Tab-separated table of C-alpha atoms and ligand atoms in Angstrom:
chain	number	residue	atom	x	y	z
A	14	MET	CA	12.521	0.751	11.439
A	15	THR	CA	15.728	2.713	11.782
A	16	ARG	CA	17.812	0.195	9.921
A	17	GLN	CA	16.400	-1.328	6.804
A	18	ILE	CA	17.881	-3.308	4.023
A	19	ALA	CA	15.532	-3.554	1.109
A	20	ALA	CA	16.233	-6.961	-0.250
A	21	LEU	CA	15.069	-9.218	-2.991
A	22	ALA	CA	15.224	-12.316	-0.867
A	23	CYS	CA	14.146	-14.726	-3.526
A	24	ALA	CA	16.678	-13.393	-5.996
A	25	LEU	CA	19.320	-13.717	-3.310
A	26	ALA	CA	18.359	-17.305	-2.818
A	27	VAL	CA	18.592	-18.148	-6.463
A	28	THR	CA	21.160	-15.858	-8.039
A	29	LEU	CA	24.169	-15.526	-5.776
A	30	THR	CA	26.718	-17.966	-6.965
A	31	THR	CA	28.112	-20.629	-4.754
A	32	SER	CA	31.685	-19.552	-5.301
A	33	SER	CA	31.260	-15.824	-4.686
A	34	LEU	CA	29.612	-16.273	-1.285
A	35	ALA	CA	31.994	-19.005	-0.246
A	36	GLN	CA	34.883	-16.699	-1.113
A	37	VAL	CA	33.419	-13.908	1.019
A	38	ASN	CA	32.736	-16.176	3.963
A	39	PRO	CA	34.480	-19.535	4.240
A	40	ARG	CA	31.775	-20.685	6.722
A	41	VAL	CA	29.170	-20.636	3.961
A	42	ASP	CA	28.387	-24.211	2.934
A	43	PRO	CA	28.583	-24.420	-0.874
A	44	GLY	CA	26.397	-27.534	-0.825
A	45	VAL	CA	23.557	-25.656	0.859
A	46	LEU	CA	23.834	-22.830	-1.640
A	47	GLN	CA	23.630	-25.318	-4.471
A	48	LYS	CA	20.468	-26.813	-2.983
A	49	ILE	CA	18.937	-23.350	-2.520
A	50	ARG	CA	19.635	-22.579	-6.119
A	51	ALA	CA	18.178	-25.843	-7.387
A	52	GLU	CA	15.035	-25.559	-5.249
A	53	GLY	CA	14.448	-21.965	-6.317
A	54	MET	CA	15.196	-22.497	-9.989
A	55	ASP	CA	13.610	-25.899	-10.548
A	56	ARG	CA	10.703	-26.055	-8.104
A	57	SER	CA	9.764	-22.441	-7.515
A	58	GLN	CA	6.304	-21.735	-6.152
A	59	VAL	CA	6.726	-17.983	-6.029
A	60	MET	CA	4.439	-17.298	-8.988
A	61	SER	CA	1.552	-19.341	-7.610
A	62	VAL	CA	1.854	-17.527	-4.259
A	63	PHE	CA	1.974	-14.180	-6.068
A	64	ASP	CA	-1.031	-15.208	-8.172
A	65	GLN	CA	-3.006	-16.105	-5.062
A	66	PHE	CA	-2.471	-12.631	-3.572
A	67	VAL	CA	-2.926	-10.665	-6.788
A	68	THR	CA	-5.446	-12.581	-8.894
A	69	ALA	CA	-7.446	-14.696	-6.465
A	70	ILE	CA	-7.638	-12.287	-3.517
A	71	GLY	CA	-6.893	-8.899	-5.100
A	72	PRO	CA	-6.719	-5.599	-3.192
A	73	ARG	CA	-5.713	-6.106	0.445
A	74	LEU	CA	-6.630	-2.867	2.186
A	75	ALA	CA	-5.865	-2.951	5.904
A	76	GLY	CA	-8.981	-3.814	7.869
A	77	SER	CA	-10.773	-5.364	4.891
A	78	PRO	CA	-12.004	-8.960	4.673
A	79	GLU	CA	-9.626	-9.455	1.734
A	80	TYR	CA	-6.624	-8.561	3.857
A	81	LYS	CA	-7.714	-11.101	6.468
A	82	LYS	CA	-8.212	-13.683	3.750
A	83	ALA	CA	-4.664	-13.084	2.475
A	84	ALA	CA	-3.210	-13.256	5.989
A	85	ASP	CA	-5.065	-16.500	6.783
A	86	TRP	CA	-3.935	-18.012	3.493
A	87	ALA	CA	-0.312	-16.983	4.054
A	88	ARG	CA	-0.310	-18.452	7.566
A	89	ASP	CA	-1.851	-21.727	6.370
A	90	THR	CA	0.560	-21.925	3.450
A	91	LEU	CA	3.639	-21.271	5.609
A	92	SER	CA	2.357	-23.922	8.000
A	93	SER	CA	1.781	-26.409	5.166
A	94	TRP	CA	5.409	-25.961	4.150
A	95	GLY	CA	6.439	-27.106	7.614
A	96	LEU	CA	7.519	-23.801	9.090
A	97	ALA	CA	7.288	-23.642	12.855
A	98	ASP	CA	4.690	-21.695	14.806
A	99	ALA	CA	2.942	-20.141	11.806
A	100	ARG	CA	0.528	-17.671	13.360
A	101	LEU	CA	-1.370	-14.410	13.121
A	102	GLU	CA	-0.484	-11.706	15.616
A	103	SER	CA	-3.305	-9.229	16.021
A	104	TRP	CA	-3.004	-5.540	16.807
A	105	GLU	CA	-5.554	-2.762	17.074
A	106	PHE	CA	-6.096	-1.034	13.738
A	107	GLY	CA	-9.516	0.610	13.659
A	108	ARG	CA	-12.528	0.184	11.436
A	109	GLY	CA	-12.236	-1.380	8.034
A	110	TRP	CA	-13.833	-0.130	4.861
A	111	GLU	CA	-15.225	-1.523	1.623
A	112	LEU	CA	-16.396	-0.005	-1.616
A	113	GLU	CA	-19.671	-1.489	-2.803
A	114	ARG	CA	-20.442	0.707	-5.773
A	115	LEU	CA	-19.040	3.675	-7.650
A	116	VAL	CA	-20.675	5.246	-10.671
A	117	ILE	CA	-19.478	8.613	-11.895
A	118	GLU	CA	-20.421	9.849	-15.327
A	119	MET	CA	-20.950	12.971	-17.323
A	120	VAL	CA	-24.494	13.074	-18.680
A	121	GLU	CA	-24.516	16.541	-20.281
A	122	PRO	CA	-23.573	17.991	-22.739
A	123	ARG	CA	-22.695	14.435	-23.858
A	124	TYR	CA	-22.495	11.070	-22.157
A	125	MET	CA	-19.128	9.905	-20.891
A	126	PRO	CA	-18.140	7.630	-18.003
A	127	LEU	CA	-15.372	9.267	-15.963
A	128	HIS	CA	-12.205	7.554	-14.882
A	129	ALA	CA	-12.231	7.834	-11.094
A	130	TYR	CA	-11.764	5.960	-7.821
A	131	ALA	CA	-13.146	6.259	-4.304
A	132	GLU	CA	-10.770	7.459	-1.638
A	133	ALA	CA	-10.358	4.816	1.044
A	134	TRP	CA	-12.602	5.327	4.089
A	135	SER	CA	-14.811	7.614	2.019
A	136	ALA	CA	-18.437	8.006	3.096
A	137	SER	CA	-21.318	7.122	0.779
A	138	THR	CA	-23.231	9.625	-1.285
A	139	ARG	CA	-26.899	9.974	-0.336
A	140	GLY	CA	-28.024	7.722	-3.119
A	141	GLU	CA	-27.590	8.998	-6.651
A	142	ILE	CA	-26.747	12.666	-7.054
A	143	SER	CA	-26.942	14.483	-10.333
A	144	GLY	CA	-26.448	18.081	-11.214
A	145	ALA	CA	-24.095	20.764	-12.456
A	146	PRO	CA	-20.765	20.459	-10.649
A	147	ILE	CA	-19.397	23.457	-8.784
A	148	PHE	CA	-15.710	24.263	-9.240
A	149	VAL	CA	-14.121	25.665	-6.094
A	150	GLY	CA	-10.548	24.477	-6.682
A	151	GLY	CA	-7.786	27.104	-6.569
A	152	LYS	CA	-10.014	29.917	-5.324
A	153	PRO	CA	-9.189	32.179	-2.350
A	154	LEU	CA	-11.012	31.455	0.891
A	155	ALA	CA	-13.176	34.593	0.582
A	156	ASP	CA	-14.519	33.420	-2.785
A	157	LEU	CA	-15.276	29.968	-1.380
A	158	THR	CA	-17.078	31.399	1.597
A	159	ALA	CA	-19.241	33.466	-0.768
A	160	MET	CA	-20.142	30.275	-2.696
A	161	ARG	CA	-21.041	28.367	0.438
A	162	GLY	CA	-24.812	28.561	0.018
A	163	ARG	CA	-24.583	26.659	-3.302
A	164	LEU	CA	-22.527	23.757	-1.965
A	165	ALA	CA	-25.070	21.793	0.096
A	166	GLY	CA	-25.646	18.434	-1.612
A	167	ALA	CA	-23.630	19.526	-4.657
A	168	ILE	CA	-20.992	17.710	-6.678
A	169	VAL	CA	-17.897	19.815	-6.031
A	170	LEU	CA	-14.612	19.989	-7.949
A	171	SER	CA	-12.484	20.738	-4.927
A	172	GLN	CA	-8.993	21.144	-6.359
A	173	PRO	CA	-7.343	23.361	-8.987
A	174	LEU	CA	-6.768	22.287	-12.574
A	175	VAL	CA	-3.892	19.836	-12.775
A	176	THR	CA	-1.029	21.579	-14.546
A	177	ALA	CA	1.992	19.850	-12.971
A	178	PHE	CA	2.079	16.122	-13.666
A	179	VAL	CA	4.106	13.251	-12.300
A	180	ARG	CA	5.971	12.288	-15.454
A	181	ALA	CA	8.631	9.878	-14.205
A	182	ASP	CA	9.106	7.033	-11.812
A	183	ARG	CA	10.914	7.876	-8.620
A	184	VAL	CA	14.699	7.846	-8.917
A	185	GLN	CA	16.088	4.441	-8.059
A	186	PRO	CA	19.181	4.179	-5.866
A	187	THR	CA	20.736	1.725	-8.296
A	188	THR	CA	20.463	4.162	-11.220
A	189	SER	CA	21.370	7.385	-9.419
A	190	GLY	CA	24.835	8.834	-8.951
A	191	THR	CA	23.723	10.787	-5.890
A	192	PRO	CA	22.010	9.637	-2.682
A	193	VAL	CA	18.281	9.053	-3.060
A	194	ARG	CA	15.818	10.056	-0.396
A	195	PRO	CA	13.842	7.015	0.773
A	196	GLY	CA	10.069	7.043	0.567
A	197	ALA	CA	7.651	8.402	-1.976
A	198	PRO	CA	8.566	11.757	-3.553
A	199	PRO	CA	6.213	14.681	-2.823
A	200	MET	CA	3.395	15.318	-5.277
A	201	PRO	CA	3.707	18.501	-7.380
A	202	ARG	CA	1.808	21.562	-6.170
A	203	GLN	CA	-1.121	22.783	-8.233
A	204	GLY	CA	-2.917	26.114	-8.320
A	205	THR	CA	-1.903	29.555	-7.099
A	206	GLN	CA	-0.328	31.087	-4.024
A	207	ASN	CA	-3.442	32.798	-2.663
A	208	GLN	CA	-5.780	29.812	-2.904
A	209	ALA	CA	-7.471	28.435	0.194
A	210	SER	CA	-5.498	25.666	1.890
A	211	PRO	CA	-6.644	22.045	1.513
A	212	GLN	CA	-7.661	22.108	5.186
A	213	GLN	CA	-9.780	25.247	4.678
A	214	VAL	CA	-11.449	23.725	1.617
A	215	ALA	CA	-12.138	20.456	3.452
A	216	GLN	CA	-13.650	22.262	6.422
A	217	LEU	CA	-15.839	24.470	4.263
A	218	LEU	CA	-17.150	21.526	2.214
A	219	ARG	CA	-17.838	19.546	5.360
A	220	GLU	CA	-19.700	22.392	7.025
A	221	ALA	CA	-21.635	23.181	3.855
A	222	GLY	CA	-22.646	19.513	3.429
A	223	ALA	CA	-21.276	18.935	-0.068
A	224	GLY	CA	-22.867	15.896	-1.741
A	225	ALA	CA	-19.745	14.503	-3.414
A	226	ILE	CA	-16.213	15.870	-3.362
A	227	LEU	CA	-14.171	15.336	-6.499
A	228	ARG	CA	-10.409	15.527	-6.203
A	229	SER	CA	-7.768	15.443	-8.895
A	230	SER	CA	-4.676	13.325	-9.335
A	231	ALA	CA	-1.302	14.416	-10.697
A	232	GLY	CA	-0.954	11.158	-12.623
A	233	GLU	CA	-0.896	11.375	-16.393
A	234	HIS	CA	-2.564	9.335	-19.154
A	235	GLY	CA	-5.255	7.984	-16.871
A	236	THR	CA	-2.947	7.110	-13.988
A	237	VAL	CA	-4.771	7.968	-10.777
A	238	PHE	CA	-3.031	8.151	-7.427
A	239	VAL	CA	-5.497	7.273	-4.680
A	240	LEU	CA	-4.929	6.871	-0.964
A	241	GLY	CA	-7.300	7.779	1.863
A	242	ARG	CA	-7.552	7.581	5.611
A	243	ASP	CA	-10.302	7.255	8.133
A	244	GLN	CA	-11.659	10.702	8.958
A	245	GLY	CA	-14.023	9.302	11.556
A	246	ALA	CA	-17.169	11.376	11.965
A	247	ASN	CA	-15.820	13.826	9.354
A	248	ALA	CA	-15.748	11.233	6.544
A	249	GLN	CA	-17.036	12.703	3.272
A	250	PRO	CA	-17.936	11.103	-0.070
A	251	SER	CA	-14.584	11.704	-1.783
A	252	ILE	CA	-13.613	10.578	-5.268
A	253	VAL	CA	-10.310	11.010	-7.125
A	254	VAL	CA	-10.790	11.697	-10.834
A	255	ALA	CA	-8.108	11.174	-13.509
A	256	ALA	CA	-6.465	14.497	-14.316
A	257	GLU	CA	-7.533	14.544	-17.967
A	258	HIS	CA	-11.201	14.043	-17.047
A	259	TYR	CA	-11.029	16.347	-14.024
A	260	ASN	CA	-9.522	19.143	-16.111
A	261	MET	CA	-12.072	18.630	-18.887
A	262	VAL	CA	-15.042	18.971	-16.538
A	263	ALA	CA	-13.461	21.890	-14.660
A	264	ARG	CA	-12.820	23.770	-17.934
A	265	MET	CA	-16.411	23.189	-19.000
A	266	VAL	CA	-17.618	24.748	-15.756
A	267	GLU	CA	-15.162	27.654	-16.018
A	268	ASN	CA	-16.125	28.320	-19.626
A	269	GLY	CA	-19.837	28.251	-18.918
A	270	HIS	CA	-20.705	25.036	-20.771
A	271	PRO	CA	-23.828	23.270	-19.437
A	272	VAL	CA	-22.101	20.253	-17.887
A	273	LYS	CA	-23.972	17.808	-15.673
A	274	LEU	CA	-22.606	14.831	-13.726
A	275	ARG	CA	-24.210	11.817	-12.092
A	276	VAL	CA	-22.546	10.227	-9.053
A	277	ASN	CA	-23.455	7.281	-6.903
A	278	MET	CA	-20.910	5.908	-4.440
A	279	GLN	CA	-21.816	3.373	-1.778
A	280	THR	CA	-19.273	2.342	0.828
A	281	ARG	CA	-19.389	0.366	4.031
A	282	PHE	CA	-17.478	0.806	7.280
A	283	LEU	CA	-16.558	-2.446	9.014
A	284	THR	CA	-16.568	-2.377	12.790
A	285	LYS	CA	-16.967	-6.043	13.717
A	286	ASP	CA	-13.230	-6.723	13.786
A	287	THR	CA	-11.087	-3.645	14.377
A	288	SER	CA	-7.857	-5.654	14.572
A	289	SER	CA	-5.353	-6.121	11.829
A	290	TYR	CA	-2.869	-8.935	11.663
A	291	ASN	CA	0.795	-9.694	11.064
A	292	VAL	CA	1.652	-13.165	9.785
A	293	VAL	CA	4.670	-14.726	11.489
A	294	ALA	CA	6.424	-18.088	11.059
A	295	GLU	CA	9.942	-19.392	11.500
A	296	ILE	CA	12.662	-21.955	11.092
A	297	PRO	CA	14.122	-22.448	14.565
A	298	GLY	CA	17.854	-22.076	15.008
A	299	THR	CA	19.902	-25.195	15.754
A	300	ASP	CA	23.051	-23.852	17.413
A	301	PRO	CA	22.578	-24.039	21.198
A	302	ALA	CA	24.591	-20.843	21.634
A	303	LEU	CA	22.974	-18.887	18.814
A	304	LYS	CA	19.427	-20.211	18.364
A	305	ASP	CA	17.893	-17.336	20.315
A	306	GLY	CA	19.369	-15.004	17.748
A	307	VAL	CA	16.921	-14.024	15.002
A	308	VAL	CA	17.301	-13.114	11.364
A	309	LEU	CA	13.999	-11.462	10.472
A	310	LEU	CA	12.632	-11.256	6.928
A	311	GLY	CA	9.761	-8.841	6.445
A	312	ALA	CA	7.430	-7.578	3.749
A	313	HIS	CA	4.066	-5.863	3.985
A	314	LEU	CA	1.103	-7.844	2.777
A	315	ASP	CA	-1.468	-5.053	2.719
A	316	SER	CA	-2.097	-2.853	-0.298
A	317	TRP	CA	-4.306	0.003	-1.369
A	318	HIS	CA	-7.856	-0.690	-2.489
A	319	THR	CA	-7.742	0.489	-6.087
A	320	GLY	CA	-5.272	-2.014	-7.486
A	321	THR	CA	-4.105	-5.515	-6.768
A	322	GLY	CA	-0.941	-4.403	-4.984
A	323	ALA	CA	1.106	-6.564	-7.340
A	324	THR	CA	4.375	-4.661	-7.006
A	325	ASP	CA	3.447	-3.099	-3.697
A	326	ASN	CA	3.789	-5.512	-2.168
A	327	ALA	CA	2.537	-8.934	-3.280
A	328	ASP	CA	5.880	-9.476	-5.008
A	329	GLY	CA	7.771	-8.765	-1.810
A	330	SER	CA	5.456	-10.969	0.259
A	331	ALA	CA	5.719	-13.834	-2.221
A	332	ALA	CA	9.520	-13.484	-2.337
A	333	VAL	CA	10.060	-13.679	1.427
A	334	MET	CA	7.612	-16.595	1.662
A	335	GLU	CA	9.440	-18.356	-1.156
A	336	ALA	CA	12.791	-17.771	0.544
A	337	MET	CA	11.426	-19.511	3.652
A	338	ARG	CA	9.894	-22.318	1.611
A	339	ILE	CA	13.207	-22.946	-0.120
A	340	LEU	CA	15.119	-23.058	3.143
A	341	LYS	CA	12.613	-25.462	4.665
A	342	ALA	CA	12.400	-27.630	1.548
A	343	ILE	CA	16.165	-28.198	1.424
A	344	GLY	CA	16.253	-29.050	5.118
A	345	ALA	CA	18.399	-26.063	6.046
A	346	ARG	CA	19.505	-26.089	9.674
A	347	PRO	CA	20.359	-22.459	10.371
A	348	ARG	CA	22.352	-21.635	13.465
A	349	ARG	CA	20.084	-18.686	14.305
A	350	THR	CA	16.303	-18.666	14.053
A	351	ILE	CA	15.069	-17.345	10.711
A	352	ARG	CA	11.687	-15.678	11.102
A	353	VAL	CA	9.388	-14.297	8.419
A	354	ALA	CA	6.827	-11.582	9.094
A	355	LEU	CA	4.193	-10.257	6.700
A	356	TRP	CA	3.088	-6.895	8.014
A	357	GLY	CA	-0.402	-5.399	7.909
A	358	GLY	CA	-1.273	-1.698	7.820
A	359	GLU	CA	1.999	-0.577	6.204
A	360	GLU	CA	0.229	1.795	3.830
A	361	GLU	CA	-1.378	3.694	6.711
A	362	GLY	CA	2.011	4.330	8.367
A	363	LEU	CA	4.027	1.139	9.015
A	364	LEU	CA	1.407	0.251	11.610
A	365	GLY	CA	1.847	-3.532	11.645
A	366	SER	CA	5.631	-3.490	11.966
A	367	ARG	CA	5.435	-0.733	14.592
A	368	ALA	CA	2.959	-2.866	16.567
A	369	TYR	CA	5.344	-5.815	16.315
A	370	VAL	CA	8.258	-3.717	17.558
A	371	ALA	CA	6.133	-2.369	20.413
A	372	ALA	CA	5.099	-5.893	21.419
A	373	HIS	CA	8.442	-7.665	21.032
A	374	TYR	CA	11.361	-5.256	20.957
A	375	ALA	CA	10.542	-1.987	22.714
A	376	GLY	CA	11.338	-1.081	26.316
A	377	ALA	CA	13.496	-2.523	29.047
A	378	ALA	CA	11.462	-5.740	29.285
A	379	ASN	CA	12.355	-6.615	25.694
A	380	LYS	CA	16.052	-5.770	25.843
A	381	VAL	CA	17.204	-9.371	25.454
A	382	ALA	CA	14.901	-10.016	22.502
A	383	ARG	CA	15.995	-6.726	20.932
A	384	ASP	CA	19.671	-7.540	21.322
A	385	ASN	CA	19.063	-10.963	19.793
A	386	VAL	CA	17.980	-9.528	16.440
A	387	ALA	CA	20.967	-10.207	14.201
A	388	ALA	CA	19.551	-8.634	11.033
A	389	TYR	CA	16.307	-7.425	9.508
A	390	LEU	CA	15.770	-7.737	5.765
A	391	ASN	CA	12.796	-5.765	4.444
A	392	LEU	CA	11.411	-6.152	0.953
A	393	ASP	CA	9.171	-3.388	-0.363
A	394	PRO	CA	10.255	-2.159	-3.769
A	395	GLY	CA	6.959	-0.293	-4.212
A	396	MET	CA	5.727	0.744	-7.614
A	397	GLY	CA	7.693	0.150	-10.778
A	398	PRO	CA	9.980	-2.689	-11.721
A	399	VAL	CA	12.072	-4.543	-9.166
A	400	TYR	CA	15.647	-3.352	-9.737
A	401	GLY	CA	17.564	-5.345	-7.146
A	402	TRP	CA	19.339	-4.795	-3.870
A	403	TYR	CA	19.992	-1.522	-2.200
A	404	MET	CA	20.365	-0.123	1.277
A	405	GLU	CA	18.493	2.796	2.783
B	504	ZN	ZN1	5.027	-0.856	-0.083
């Protein structure tokens, strides 16, 4: 999207005062605003929707059965509220993935379970592996190549010690005096200048047939940042370990302590349904001259696999659904069509919204539909607290 307004739609519905909006635009009906406020404040369902996504369904990784469950539930719920044409729109995503089991523990010189997560689309280990880990992180390519013979089937610490941590939330536009770059900030660099590149390390480990690849995270105090993408035939068993535990094991290896780990990760690739889905529903416009115009509310429904995606982006999804519910419940008769879309595959690169644009707004054939979009409001505050409205 080239033009995005990150918006807390629910808060808009319930917090803007009748008088302030009416002063800005005399065509705003104060009675409707009063009804919106009462519906949102007195009969809100936003928490039960949020709870369904976060507590009942949980992680909603694109391509997973849980994502489909969330999309089906959202469609059925929007439909039950009386929204028109509540539907799933499918688009080609690729194979899904599920984690079935992950055990990673230190068994020598003392027992300790390690704090770690599977990278998404990681391959399985060949059953349980145990042995002394090999630390290759931060070494020059020549050193790695010399170690190659020891790597087959081994548990490998593939990244340098974590010395630069992420110690603050990203800067929020509302609390910054200077413009803030949209998107996630880059992760700090670890290691030295002459170390092998991540691509060289990955290739070497793949060719050597490493048994399990341990990666580090720049999060602190047990915070672990985990993503992942489908590497196809090159998928490896890849696990992200909390920095404090990663560094501890790596130091033991470096200092010659007899450390031994045990790892068993079992994952499953899902190829039966390679589609993902956007959820779409609307309140049709009522003005004969304007009803083809569309105000689009969007939020991504998918999340990563290691958490419940509460603030990224179940809160956004629940808020845009609640905004639609409120409008329908009060019998709003908008002049333009108001459409809600819950996107899939956002975390892998805005894939669901891009597919929607390709299907409905791109190219000469869609010029009329494109020109009819009056506004797009996107809600995706990401991690951290929800601060409010801003433009990016
Ligand atoms: Zn997000």
